[in-house]
Amino acid sequence: MPTIPENLVQLLFSSIAQMGDEPLLIEPRGNLVRKFSWKEVAGLVTVFARGMSATDFKQGNRVAVVCDMSLNSIVVCFANLLNGCINVLVP
């Protein structure tokens, strides 16, 4: 029986083992379409989370995320969760 992830961060990183180079996000930009794999997104999340942890962001902080639904918002939300912060989404 497969292990059930306890939270969204575990779900993201357990999915990388299964999905790896498969597309997670397809983002149109004008006439171009960019595909981001599970591994690419996880790498961006990890780098952003490390940068946040080098600042005053602490576990339990509420972080307002003001942006459109894009790669950036996904990375920021998962990085916040990875650091134990609470996402407050502002559409």
PDB file of C-alpha atoms in Angstrom:
ATOM      1  CA  MET A   1       0.000   0.000   0.000  1.00  0.00           C
ATOM      2  CA  PRO A   2       1.481   3.413  -0.949  1.00  0.00           C
ATOM      3  CA  THR A   3       2.316   5.939   1.739  1.00  0.00           C
ATOM      4  CA  ILE A   4      -0.118   8.845   1.907  1.00  0.00           C
ATOM      5  CA  PRO A   5       1.603  12.261   2.132  1.00  0.00           C
ATOM      6  CA  GLU A   6       0.822  14.171   5.330  1.00  0.00           C
ATOM      7  CA  ASN A   7       0.960  17.620   3.696  1.00  0.00           C
ATOM      8  CA  LEU A   8       1.292  19.418   0.355  1.00  0.00           C
ATOM      9  CA  VAL A   9       5.082  19.667   0.526  1.00  0.00           C
ATOM     10  CA  GLN A  10       5.399  15.907   0.992  1.00  0.00           C
ATOM     11  CA  LEU A  11       2.962  15.443  -1.877  1.00  0.00           C
ATOM     12  CA  LEU A  12       5.098  17.649  -4.159  1.00  0.00           C
ATOM     13  CA  PHE A  13       8.355  15.898  -3.352  1.00  0.00           C
ATOM     14  CA  SER A  14       6.902  12.380  -3.427  1.00  0.00           C
ATOM     15  CA  SER A  15       5.393  13.177  -6.841  1.00  0.00           C
ATOM     16  CA  ILE A  16       8.827  14.095  -8.187  1.00  0.00           C
ATOM     17  CA  ALA A  17       9.988  10.504  -7.755  1.00  0.00           C
ATOM     18  CA  GLN A  18       7.068   9.328  -9.869  1.00  0.00           C
ATOM     19  CA  MET A  19       6.719  12.164 -12.362  1.00  0.00           C
ATOM     20  CA  GLY A  20      10.262  13.603 -12.596  1.00  0.00           C
ATOM     21  CA  ASP A  21      10.641  15.117 -16.044  1.00  0.00           C
ATOM     22  CA  GLU A  22       6.930  15.029 -16.897  1.00  0.00           C
ATOM     23  CA  PRO A  23       5.260  18.456 -17.224  1.00  0.00           C
ATOM     24  CA  LEU A  24       3.741  19.876 -14.046  1.00  0.00           C
ATOM     25  CA  LEU A  25       2.865  23.257 -15.485  1.00  0.00           C
ATOM     26  CA  ILE A  26       2.378  24.524 -19.019  1.00  0.00           C
ATOM     27  CA  GLU A  27       2.547  28.312 -19.116  1.00  0.00           C
ATOM     28  CA  PRO A  28       1.694  30.303 -22.252  1.00  0.00           C
ATOM     29  CA  ARG A  29       3.682  33.492 -22.795  1.00  0.00           C
ATOM     30  CA  GLY A  30       2.521  35.314 -25.882  1.00  0.00           C
ATOM     31  CA  ASN A  31       3.191  33.050 -28.846  1.00  0.00           C
ATOM     32  CA  LEU A  32       5.427  30.762 -26.788  1.00  0.00           C
ATOM     33  CA  VAL A  33       4.497  27.917 -24.470  1.00  0.00           C
ATOM     34  CA  ARG A  34       6.895  26.907 -21.710  1.00  0.00           C
ATOM     35  CA  LYS A  35       6.652  23.521 -19.994  1.00  0.00           C
ATOM     36  CA  PHE A  36       8.011  23.131 -16.465  1.00  0.00           C
ATOM     37  CA  SER A  37       8.731  19.632 -15.186  1.00  0.00           C
ATOM     38  CA  TRP A  38       8.129  18.397 -11.653  1.00  0.00           C
ATOM     39  CA  LYS A  39      11.911  18.435 -11.078  1.00  0.00           C
ATOM     40  CA  GLU A  40      12.268  22.009 -12.353  1.00  0.00           C
ATOM     41  CA  VAL A  41       9.484  23.310 -10.140  1.00  0.00           C
ATOM     42  CA  ALA A  42      10.836  21.478  -7.090  1.00  0.00           C
ATOM     43  CA  GLY A  43      14.271  22.979  -7.754  1.00  0.00           C
ATOM     44  CA  LEU A  44      12.804  26.478  -7.936  1.00  0.00           C
ATOM     45  CA  VAL A  45      10.803  25.880  -4.745  1.00  0.00           C
ATOM     46  CA  THR A  46      13.915  24.693  -2.904  1.00  0.00           C
ATOM     47  CA  VAL A  47      16.050  27.649  -4.016  1.00  0.00           C
ATOM     48  CA  PHE A  48      13.329  30.174  -3.145  1.00  0.00           C
ATOM     49  CA  ALA A  49      12.692  28.518   0.248  1.00  0.00           C
ATOM     50  CA  ARG A  50      16.409  28.702   1.089  1.00  0.00           C
ATOM     51  CA  GLY A  51      16.443  32.387   0.195  1.00  0.00           C
ATOM     52  CA  MET A  52      13.425  33.022   2.385  1.00  0.00           C
ATOM     53  CA  SER A  53      14.918  31.146   5.322  1.00  0.00           C
ATOM     54  CA  ALA A  54      18.019  33.368   5.089  1.00  0.00           C
ATOM     55  CA  THR A  55      15.755  36.348   5.887  1.00  0.00           C
ATOM     56  CA  ASP A  56      13.341  36.960   8.762  1.00  0.00           C
ATOM     57  CA  PHE A  57      10.697  34.491   7.553  1.00  0.00           C
ATOM     58  CA  LYS A  58      10.040  32.067  10.391  1.00  0.00           C
ATOM     59  CA  GLN A  59       7.842  29.024  10.851  1.00  0.00           C
ATOM     60  CA  GLY A  60       4.274  30.096  11.563  1.00  0.00           C
ATOM     61  CA  ASN A  61       4.590  33.496   9.844  1.00  0.00           C
ATOM     62  CA  ARG A  62       1.693  34.472   7.620  1.00  0.00           C
ATOM     63  CA  VAL A  63       2.845  35.460   4.158  1.00  0.00           C
ATOM     64  CA  ALA A  64       0.582  37.389   1.783  1.00  0.00           C
ATOM     65  CA  VAL A  65       0.902  36.117  -1.776  1.00  0.00           C
ATOM     66  CA  VAL A  66      -0.340  38.758  -4.211  1.00  0.00           C
ATOM     67  CA  CYS A  67       0.029  37.523  -7.763  1.00  0.00           C
ATOM     68  CA  ASP A  68      -1.737  35.863 -10.639  1.00  0.00           C
ATOM     69  CA  MET A  69      -1.910  32.094 -10.879  1.00  0.00           C
ATOM     70  CA  SER A  70       1.416  31.362 -12.510  1.00  0.00           C
ATOM     71  CA  LEU A  71       4.658  29.489 -11.968  1.00  0.00           C
ATOM     72  CA  ASN A  72       5.793  32.235  -9.593  1.00  0.00           C
ATOM     73  CA  SER A  73       2.745  31.896  -7.353  1.00  0.00           C
ATOM     74  CA  ILE A  74       3.130  28.108  -7.224  1.00  0.00           C
ATOM     75  CA  VAL A  75       6.816  28.407  -6.306  1.00  0.00           C
ATOM     76  CA  VAL A  76       6.141  31.032  -3.630  1.00  0.00           C
ATOM     77  CA  CYS A  77       3.279  29.049  -2.077  1.00  0.00           C
ATOM     78  CA  PHE A  78       5.247  25.796  -1.880  1.00  0.00           C
ATOM     79  CA  ALA A  79       8.364  27.620  -0.608  1.00  0.00           C
ATOM     80  CA  ASN A  80       6.266  29.176   2.155  1.00  0.00           C
ATOM     81  CA  LEU A  81       4.901  25.760   3.097  1.00  0.00           C
ATOM     82  CA  LEU A  82       8.380  24.222   2.998  1.00  0.00           C
ATOM     83  CA  ASN A  83       9.502  26.848   5.527  1.00  0.00           C
ATOM     84  CA  GLY A  84       6.441  26.263   7.701  1.00  0.00           C
ATOM     85  CA  CYS A  85       4.845  29.591   6.809  1.00  0.00           C
ATOM     86  CA  ILE A  86       1.131  30.115   6.256  1.00  0.00           C
ATOM     87  CA  ASN A  87      -0.012  31.262   2.819  1.00  0.00           C
ATOM     88  CA  VAL A  88      -2.530  34.090   2.673  1.00  0.00           C
ATOM     89  CA  LEU A  89      -3.625  34.257  -0.964  1.00  0.00           C
ATOM     90  CA  VAL A  90      -4.798  37.618  -2.278  1.00  0.00           C
ATOM     91  CA  PRO A  91      -6.229  37.294  -5.807  1.00  0.00           C
TER      92      PRO A  91
END
